[in-house]
Structures are given as C-alpha cells and as structure tokens.
C-alpha cells in the first residue's frame, strides 16, 4: 500500500514563527503536492513538485515556500506564520506517467495564534 | 474560469434510502473527473476516475456517471459506514506535463441507522 506520512497531526504556532510541515512518501513517486483545506473553500493547491529540486506554484502560493531535496520528501515552509494560515494542510503524491490518482496523507491541522 | 461545484453541501439519509450527489464543472479540455471519499480527520481516499461522457464505474454501493457538464455519484441502499465527505475533482488539459486537480467543496453525507 502507498503510504504518505505527514510528520505532525496537530501543530500550534505563534504569529511570525517559521513553520515546517514535512511529508514523506514511500512509493518512489515523482509528483508531490501540498494543499490546504478550509470549510467552504475545498482543497486549494499551494505548490507542487514533479521531481527532485523542481517546484511549481499552485493557485495560492503567497506566504509559502517548498523544498524537495530528496524524492521521497516534500516540505512546506511558512516563512512567517500568520493567523490566516490556520488550516488543514494535506500532502499528496502520484507516480509520473500514471493516472492522476493522488494518494493523500492524513493531514496536519495547523493553528496560528 | 475553471470551476467545480458540488451539491448538495450536506445530505442526511436513512439507512437504505438511495440518493445521488452532483458535481457540475466548467473546464476546457477535461482530462478526467475524480471522486474521493474523506473521513473525518483523514486525507481523501480515491474512489473513481471517469474520462469520457457516458462512462460509468461502480464499487459496492457506489456508482459514478459522467456527462459533458456533470457527474453523479449514486449511492444505493447506503449504510452508516458510507457516512463521509465526498469530493469531486477535475483534471484539465494544460497543454503540458502539469497534472493539477481542481477540487469542489464536497458533499457531507450522513447515513442514519
């Protein structure tokens, strides 16, 4: 079974802190994604990566950056956390050349106070 | 602008009471329509992919259908364990290797015994 693991289920941070959200997948997938999920807005794509060291902006990249130094790991970085970044963050992956069936992690619920 | 709209937002059914969830979309160059199930506190889990109008797929009590403008997720004789949020997503042809999904806001289904 494909496993996508997000390092934290719950995080509480202060405004202005630098926050790292980590995602690891164990199936050698090239494509990895970061979404945020908010009530009434659905899942919105923040950033994605189609290979090591490659990244592309999604629909709402402002205030975020990402890092993909190894194929299995995709990190989302909040440079200076703000209260409007309080949300559920979901990581997903799928292999290159395959159907776009994305496998999701369990999510990280981030609260910024 | 690409858009995915799901209705109703919430649906409450009695066990055994069949119904349908709707996903309407406006997107140019549809490359696929995806249905996911999301349980509370978990990431979305893939159910179906549909690629062309007229296509149907089934899994247990669920059947997904696709027309040129919308998709339906039919639930036949639901059980309480079918309670979840059902998400619809479309993949658009961006003319390159980018395979992004655009998600709807979901339908929260509650099946009462």
PDB file of C-alpha atoms in Angstrom:
ATOM      1  CA  UNK A   1       0.000   0.000   0.000  1.00  0.00           C
ATOM      2  CA  UNK A   2       1.114   3.516  -0.748  1.00  0.00           C
ATOM      3  CA  UNK A   3       1.905   5.439   2.356  1.00  0.00           C
ATOM      4  CA  UNK A   4       2.078   9.221   2.590  1.00  0.00           C
ATOM      5  CA  UNK A   5       3.132  10.347   6.037  1.00  0.00           C
ATOM      6  CA  UNK A   6       2.815  13.850   7.393  1.00  0.00           C
ATOM      7  CA  UNK A   7       5.066  14.449  10.350  1.00  0.00           C
ATOM      8  CA  UNK A   8       2.533  16.139  12.618  1.00  0.00           C
ATOM      9  CA  UNK A   9      -1.222  15.731  13.022  1.00  0.00           C
ATOM     10  CA  UNK A  10      -1.619  18.917  15.038  1.00  0.00           C
ATOM     11  CA  UNK A  11       0.567  21.998  15.358  1.00  0.00           C
ATOM     12  CA  UNK A  12       0.123  25.217  17.281  1.00  0.00           C
ATOM     13  CA  UNK A  13       2.397  28.114  16.352  1.00  0.00           C
ATOM     14  CA  UNK A  14       2.691  31.808  17.094  1.00  0.00           C
ATOM     15  CA  UNK A  15       2.319  34.596  14.565  1.00  0.00           C
ATOM     16  CA  UNK A  16       5.653  35.327  12.926  1.00  0.00           C
ATOM     17  CA  UNK A  17       7.184  31.909  13.568  1.00  0.00           C
ATOM     18  CA  UNK A  18       8.794  29.943  10.759  1.00  0.00           C
ATOM     19  CA  UNK A  19       6.905  26.692  10.342  1.00  0.00           C
ATOM     20  CA  UNK A  20       7.969  23.496   8.597  1.00  0.00           C
ATOM     21  CA  UNK A  21       5.474  20.864   7.500  1.00  0.00           C
ATOM     22  CA  UNK A  22       7.023  17.614   6.372  1.00  0.00           C
ATOM     23  CA  UNK A  23       5.664  14.969   4.031  1.00  0.00           C
ATOM     24  CA  UNK A  24       7.258  11.637   3.167  1.00  0.00           C
ATOM     25  CA  UNK A  25       6.012   9.032   0.675  1.00  0.00           C
ATOM     26  CA  UNK A  26       7.360   5.509   0.395  1.00  0.00           C
ATOM     27  CA  UNK A  27       6.411   4.622  -3.193  1.00  0.00           C
ATOM     28  CA  UNK A  28       9.053   6.442  -5.226  1.00  0.00           C
ATOM     29  CA  UNK A  29       6.502   8.895  -6.660  1.00  0.00           C
ATOM     30  CA  UNK A  30       7.826  11.778  -8.745  1.00  0.00           C
ATOM     31  CA  UNK A  31       4.842  14.095  -8.242  1.00  0.00           C
ATOM     32  CA  UNK A  32       4.073  15.596  -4.848  1.00  0.00           C
ATOM     33  CA  UNK A  33       1.567  18.253  -3.840  1.00  0.00           C
ATOM     34  CA  UNK A  34       0.679  20.499  -0.932  1.00  0.00           C
ATOM     35  CA  UNK A  35      -2.930  21.608  -0.435  1.00  0.00           C
ATOM     36  CA  UNK A  36      -4.777  23.486   2.223  1.00  0.00           C
ATOM     37  CA  UNK A  37      -8.365  22.642   3.056  1.00  0.00           C
ATOM     38  CA  UNK A  38     -10.749  25.185   4.519  1.00  0.00           C
ATOM     39  CA  UNK A  39     -14.511  24.937   5.134  1.00  0.00           C
ATOM     40  CA  UNK A  40     -16.463  26.228   2.173  1.00  0.00           C
ATOM     41  CA  UNK A  41     -13.337  26.568   0.024  1.00  0.00           C
ATOM     42  CA  UNK A  42     -12.372  22.960  -0.527  1.00  0.00           C
ATOM     43  CA  UNK A  43      -8.848  21.836  -1.316  1.00  0.00           C
ATOM     44  CA  UNK A  44      -6.645  24.500  -2.834  1.00  0.00           C
ATOM     45  CA  UNK A  45      -3.259  23.776  -4.346  1.00  0.00           C
ATOM     46  CA  UNK A  46      -0.339  25.650  -2.773  1.00  0.00           C
ATOM     47  CA  UNK A  47       2.711  24.155  -4.508  1.00  0.00           C
ATOM     48  CA  UNK A  48       3.640  21.007  -6.329  1.00  0.00           C
ATOM     49  CA  UNK A  49       6.811  19.272  -7.426  1.00  0.00           C
ATOM     50  CA  UNK A  50       7.305  16.884 -10.333  1.00  0.00           C
ATOM     51  CA  UNK A  51      10.853  15.856  -9.464  1.00  0.00           C
ATOM     52  CA  UNK A  52      13.687  16.407  -7.032  1.00  0.00           C
ATOM     53  CA  UNK A  53      14.571  20.100  -6.713  1.00  0.00           C
ATOM     54  CA  UNK A  54      11.718  21.013  -9.092  1.00  0.00           C
ATOM     55  CA  UNK A  55       8.752  23.023  -7.885  1.00  0.00           C
ATOM     56  CA  UNK A  56       5.854  24.953  -9.341  1.00  0.00           C
ATOM     57  CA  UNK A  57       3.406  27.373  -7.798  1.00  0.00           C
ATOM     58  CA  UNK A  58      -0.156  26.281  -7.396  1.00  0.00           C
ATOM     59  CA  UNK A  59      -3.150  28.543  -7.017  1.00  0.00           C
ATOM     60  CA  UNK A  60      -2.335  30.094  -3.625  1.00  0.00           C
ATOM     61  CA  UNK A  61       1.456  30.150  -3.131  1.00  0.00           C
ATOM     62  CA  UNK A  62       1.681  33.512  -1.347  1.00  0.00           C
ATOM     63  CA  UNK A  63       3.244  33.208   2.088  1.00  0.00           C
ATOM     64  CA  UNK A  64       4.558  29.703   1.427  1.00  0.00           C
ATOM     65  CA  UNK A  65       7.670  28.087   0.019  1.00  0.00           C
ATOM     66  CA  UNK A  66       8.652  24.455  -0.535  1.00  0.00           C
ATOM     67  CA  UNK A  67      11.708  22.239  -0.607  1.00  0.00           C
ATOM     68  CA  UNK A  68      12.273  18.940  -2.435  1.00  0.00           C
ATOM     69  CA  UNK A  69      15.830  17.814  -1.760  1.00  0.00           C
ATOM     70  CA  UNK A  70      15.020  14.102  -1.849  1.00  0.00           C
ATOM     71  CA  UNK A  71      12.491  12.274  -3.952  1.00  0.00           C
ATOM     72  CA  UNK A  72      10.539  10.925  -1.011  1.00  0.00           C
ATOM     73  CA  UNK A  73      10.291  14.164   0.970  1.00  0.00           C
ATOM     74  CA  UNK A  74       8.410  17.369   0.207  1.00  0.00           C
ATOM     75  CA  UNK A  75       8.449  20.155   2.776  1.00  0.00           C
ATOM     76  CA  UNK A  76       6.105  23.111   3.056  1.00  0.00           C
ATOM     77  CA  UNK A  77       7.530  26.206   4.735  1.00  0.00           C
ATOM     78  CA  UNK A  78       5.599  29.107   6.197  1.00  0.00           C
ATOM     79  CA  UNK A  79       8.251  31.814   6.323  1.00  0.00           C
ATOM     80  CA  UNK A  80       6.376  33.962   8.838  1.00  0.00           C
ATOM     81  CA  UNK A  81       3.172  32.339  10.014  1.00  0.00           C
ATOM     82  CA  UNK A  82       0.031  34.442  10.093  1.00  0.00           C
ATOM     83  CA  UNK A  83      -3.389  33.746  11.568  1.00  0.00           C
ATOM     84  CA  UNK A  84      -4.927  33.405   8.092  1.00  0.00           C
ATOM     85  CA  UNK A  85      -2.717  30.378   7.544  1.00  0.00           C
ATOM     86  CA  UNK A  86      -4.611  28.448  10.191  1.00  0.00           C
ATOM     87  CA  UNK A  87      -5.903  25.494   8.211  1.00  0.00           C
ATOM     88  CA  UNK A  88      -5.731  21.781   7.472  1.00  0.00           C
ATOM     89  CA  UNK A  89      -2.716  21.024   5.265  1.00  0.00           C
ATOM     90  CA  UNK A  90      -2.715  17.934   3.085  1.00  0.00           C
ATOM     91  CA  UNK A  91       0.143  16.362   1.176  1.00  0.00           C
ATOM     92  CA  UNK A  92      -0.386  14.060  -1.810  1.00  0.00           C
ATOM     93  CA  UNK A  93       1.675  12.149  -4.347  1.00  0.00           C
ATOM     94  CA  UNK A  94       1.384  10.067  -7.509  1.00  0.00           C
ATOM     95  CA  UNK A  95       3.854   8.497  -9.939  1.00  0.00           C
ATOM     96  CA  UNK A  96       4.935  10.054 -13.227  1.00  0.00           C
ATOM     97  CA  UNK A  97       3.143   8.719 -16.281  1.00  0.00           C
ATOM     98  CA  UNK A  98       0.323   7.227 -14.262  1.00  0.00           C
ATOM     99  CA  UNK A  99      -3.253   8.333 -13.899  1.00  0.00           C
ATOM    100  CA  UNK A 100      -3.509  11.379 -11.671  1.00  0.00           C
ATOM    101  CA  UNK A 101      -4.747   9.281  -8.744  1.00  0.00           C
ATOM    102  CA  UNK A 102      -3.335  11.195  -5.835  1.00  0.00           C
ATOM    103  CA  UNK A 103      -2.560   9.448  -2.557  1.00  0.00           C
ATOM    104  CA  UNK A 104      -3.062  11.696   0.434  1.00  0.00           C
ATOM    105  CA  UNK A 105      -1.567  11.892   3.874  1.00  0.00           C
ATOM    106  CA  UNK A 106      -3.755  12.211   6.957  1.00  0.00           C
ATOM    107  CA  UNK A 107      -3.223  15.958   7.145  1.00  0.00           C
ATOM    108  CA  UNK A 108      -1.719  18.446   9.570  1.00  0.00           C
ATOM    109  CA  UNK A 109      -4.092  20.771  11.374  1.00  0.00           C
ATOM    110  CA  UNK A 110      -2.164  23.979  11.953  1.00  0.00           C
ATOM    111  CA  UNK A 111      -3.339  26.688  14.313  1.00  0.00           C
ATOM    112  CA  UNK A 112      -1.526  30.024  14.238  1.00  0.00           C
ATOM    113  CA  UNK A 113      -2.222  32.150  17.302  1.00  0.00           C
TER     114      UNK A 113
ATOM    115  CA  UNK B   1     -12.509  30.201 -15.239  1.00  0.00           C
ATOM    116  CA  UNK B   2     -12.344  26.537 -14.286  1.00  0.00           C
ATOM    117  CA  UNK B   3     -14.920  25.679 -11.684  1.00  0.00           C
ATOM    118  CA  UNK B   4     -16.228  22.629  -9.869  1.00  0.00           C
ATOM    119  CA  UNK B   5     -19.490  22.858  -7.936  1.00  0.00           C
ATOM    120  CA  UNK B   6     -20.873  20.115  -5.736  1.00  0.00           C
ATOM    121  CA  UNK B   7     -24.412  19.804  -4.450  1.00  0.00           C
ATOM    122  CA  UNK B   8     -25.916  19.460  -2.020  1.00  0.00           C
ATOM    123  CA  UNK B   9     -23.447  20.729   0.569  1.00  0.00           C
ATOM    124  CA  UNK B  10     -24.850  18.240   3.076  1.00  0.00           C
ATOM    125  CA  UNK B  11     -27.188  15.278   2.799  1.00  0.00           C
ATOM    126  CA  UNK B  12     -28.775  13.218   5.508  1.00  0.00           C
ATOM    127  CA  UNK B  13     -30.194   9.812   4.552  1.00  0.00           C
ATOM    128  CA  UNK B  14     -31.799   6.954   6.371  1.00  0.00           C
ATOM    129  CA  UNK B  15     -30.087   3.612   6.018  1.00  0.00           C
ATOM    130  CA  UNK B  16     -31.295   2.039   2.783  1.00  0.00           C
ATOM    131  CA  UNK B  17     -32.502   5.330   1.284  1.00  0.00           C
ATOM    132  CA  UNK B  18     -30.823   5.722  -2.113  1.00  0.00           C
ATOM    133  CA  UNK B  19     -29.787   9.118  -3.448  1.00  0.00           C
ATOM    134  CA  UNK B  20     -27.340  10.949  -5.711  1.00  0.00           C
ATOM    135  CA  UNK B  21     -24.636  13.555  -5.258  1.00  0.00           C
ATOM    136  CA  UNK B  22     -23.947  16.028  -8.038  1.00  0.00           C
ATOM    137  CA  UNK B  23     -20.724  17.505  -9.363  1.00  0.00           C
ATOM    138  CA  UNK B  24     -21.039  20.082 -12.121  1.00  0.00           C
ATOM    139  CA  UNK B  25     -17.980  21.501 -13.820  1.00  0.00           C
ATOM    140  CA  UNK B  26     -16.904  24.147 -16.279  1.00  0.00           C
ATOM    141  CA  UNK B  27     -13.457  23.381 -17.594  1.00  0.00           C
ATOM    142  CA  UNK B  28     -11.924  23.392 -21.020  1.00  0.00           C
ATOM    143  CA  UNK B  29     -10.108  20.257 -22.087  1.00  0.00           C
ATOM    144  CA  UNK B  30     -11.296  17.834 -19.415  1.00  0.00           C
ATOM    145  CA  UNK B  31      -8.740  15.081 -18.903  1.00  0.00           C
ATOM    146  CA  UNK B  32     -10.523  13.269 -16.146  1.00  0.00           C
ATOM    147  CA  UNK B  33     -13.023  13.567 -13.330  1.00  0.00           C
ATOM    148  CA  UNK B  34     -12.188  12.062  -9.956  1.00  0.00           C
ATOM    149  CA  UNK B  35     -14.263  11.114  -6.933  1.00  0.00           C
ATOM    150  CA  UNK B  36     -12.695  10.885  -3.486  1.00  0.00           C
ATOM    151  CA  UNK B  37     -14.056   9.968  -0.083  1.00  0.00           C
ATOM    152  CA  UNK B  38     -12.817  11.775   3.024  1.00  0.00           C
ATOM    153  CA  UNK B  39     -13.469  10.571   6.556  1.00  0.00           C
ATOM    154  CA  UNK B  40     -13.162  12.987   9.489  1.00  0.00           C
ATOM    155  CA  UNK B  41      -9.540  13.601  10.461  1.00  0.00           C
ATOM    156  CA  UNK B  42      -8.194  11.767   7.421  1.00  0.00           C
ATOM    157  CA  UNK B  43      -6.957  12.605   3.955  1.00  0.00           C
ATOM    158  CA  UNK B  44      -9.093  11.975   0.874  1.00  0.00           C
ATOM    159  CA  UNK B  45      -9.165   8.423  -0.480  1.00  0.00           C
ATOM    160  CA  UNK B  46      -9.562   7.736  -4.189  1.00  0.00           C
ATOM    161  CA  UNK B  47     -12.806   6.144  -5.400  1.00  0.00           C
ATOM    162  CA  UNK B  48     -13.220   6.564  -9.184  1.00  0.00           C
ATOM    163  CA  UNK B  49     -11.872   8.202 -12.315  1.00  0.00           C
ATOM    164  CA  UNK B  50     -14.098   8.938 -15.323  1.00  0.00           C
ATOM    165  CA  UNK B  51     -12.705  10.131 -18.618  1.00  0.00           C
ATOM    166  CA  UNK B  52     -15.487  10.487 -21.158  1.00  0.00           C
ATOM    167  CA  UNK B  53     -19.195  11.273 -21.295  1.00  0.00           C
ATOM    168  CA  UNK B  54     -21.297   8.172 -20.884  1.00  0.00           C
ATOM    169  CA  UNK B  55     -18.724   6.364 -18.798  1.00  0.00           C
ATOM    170  CA  UNK B  56     -19.855   4.647 -15.589  1.00  0.00           C
ATOM    171  CA  UNK B  57     -17.957   2.951 -12.783  1.00  0.00           C
ATOM    172  CA  UNK B  58     -19.193   1.004  -9.777  1.00  0.00           C
ATOM    173  CA  UNK B  59     -17.826  -0.006  -6.429  1.00  0.00           C
ATOM    174  CA  UNK B  60     -20.050  -1.731  -3.890  1.00  0.00           C
ATOM    175  CA  UNK B  61     -22.989   0.630  -3.248  1.00  0.00           C
ATOM    176  CA  UNK B  62     -21.493   3.494  -5.263  1.00  0.00           C
ATOM    177  CA  UNK B  63     -21.836   4.225  -8.954  1.00  0.00           C
ATOM    178  CA  UNK B  64     -20.312   7.216 -10.688  1.00  0.00           C
ATOM    179  CA  UNK B  65     -21.520   8.550 -14.030  1.00  0.00           C
ATOM    180  CA  UNK B  66     -20.280  11.332 -16.298  1.00  0.00           C
ATOM    181  CA  UNK B  67     -21.892  13.667 -18.817  1.00  0.00           C
ATOM    182  CA  UNK B  68     -20.359  16.599 -20.666  1.00  0.00           C
ATOM    183  CA  UNK B  69     -21.266  19.003 -17.866  1.00  0.00           C
ATOM    184  CA  UNK B  70     -21.635  16.990 -14.685  1.00  0.00           C
ATOM    185  CA  UNK B  71     -21.042  13.804 -12.791  1.00  0.00           C
ATOM    186  CA  UNK B  72     -23.283  11.964 -10.382  1.00  0.00           C
ATOM    187  CA  UNK B  73     -22.330   9.710  -7.524  1.00  0.00           C
ATOM    188  CA  UNK B  74     -25.257   7.385  -6.935  1.00  0.00           C
ATOM    189  CA  UNK B  75     -25.483   5.685  -3.563  1.00  0.00           C
ATOM    190  CA  UNK B  76     -27.730   2.647  -3.475  1.00  0.00           C
ATOM    191  CA  UNK B  77     -29.092   1.410  -0.154  1.00  0.00           C
ATOM    192  CA  UNK B  78     -26.484   3.282   1.896  1.00  0.00           C
ATOM    193  CA  UNK B  79     -25.198   2.088   5.238  1.00  0.00           C
ATOM    194  CA  UNK B  80     -23.941   4.184   8.164  1.00  0.00           C
ATOM    195  CA  UNK B  81     -20.347   3.358   7.188  1.00  0.00           C
ATOM    196  CA  UNK B  82     -20.903   5.300   3.950  1.00  0.00           C
ATOM    197  CA  UNK B  83     -21.046   8.486   6.005  1.00  0.00           C
ATOM    198  CA  UNK B  84     -18.203  10.746   4.856  1.00  0.00           C
ATOM    199  CA  UNK B  85     -17.459  13.806   2.776  1.00  0.00           C
ATOM    200  CA  UNK B  86     -17.393  13.036  -0.946  1.00  0.00           C
ATOM    201  CA  UNK B  87     -15.111  15.197  -3.043  1.00  0.00           C
ATOM    202  CA  UNK B  88     -15.159  15.698  -6.782  1.00  0.00           C
ATOM    203  CA  UNK B  89     -12.131  16.936  -8.737  1.00  0.00           C
ATOM    204  CA  UNK B  90     -11.369  17.596 -12.389  1.00  0.00           C
ATOM    205  CA  UNK B  91      -8.081  17.445 -14.239  1.00  0.00           C
ATOM    206  CA  UNK B  92      -7.711  19.956 -17.006  1.00  0.00           C
ATOM    207  CA  UNK B  93      -5.533  19.790 -20.074  1.00  0.00           C
ATOM    208  CA  UNK B  94      -2.913  22.494 -19.560  1.00  0.00           C
ATOM    209  CA  UNK B  95      -1.045  21.530 -22.711  1.00  0.00           C
ATOM    210  CA  UNK B  96       1.981  20.284 -20.836  1.00  0.00           C
ATOM    211  CA  UNK B  97       3.061  17.771 -18.272  1.00  0.00           C
ATOM    212  CA  UNK B  98       1.318  19.566 -15.439  1.00  0.00           C
ATOM    213  CA  UNK B  99      -1.436  17.453 -13.948  1.00  0.00           C
ATOM    214  CA  UNK B 100      -3.273  19.530 -11.416  1.00  0.00           C
ATOM    215  CA  UNK B 101      -6.650  18.765  -9.947  1.00  0.00           C
ATOM    216  CA  UNK B 102      -9.351  21.320  -9.237  1.00  0.00           C
ATOM    217  CA  UNK B 103     -11.497  20.240  -6.297  1.00  0.00           C
ATOM    218  CA  UNK B 104     -15.069  21.010  -5.392  1.00  0.00           C
ATOM    219  CA  UNK B 105     -16.020  21.823  -1.806  1.00  0.00           C
ATOM    220  CA  UNK B 106     -17.544  18.414  -1.174  1.00  0.00           C
ATOM    221  CA  UNK B 107     -20.828  16.903  -0.024  1.00  0.00           C
ATOM    222  CA  UNK B 108     -21.074  15.821   3.599  1.00  0.00           C
ATOM    223  CA  UNK B 109     -23.142  12.632   3.705  1.00  0.00           C
ATOM    224  CA  UNK B 110     -24.632  11.329   6.933  1.00  0.00           C
ATOM    225  CA  UNK B 111     -26.418   7.980   6.888  1.00  0.00           C
ATOM    226  CA  UNK B 112     -28.502   7.281   9.941  1.00  0.00           C
ATOM    227  CA  UNK B 113     -29.323   3.729  11.085  1.00  0.00           C
TER     228      UNK B 113
END
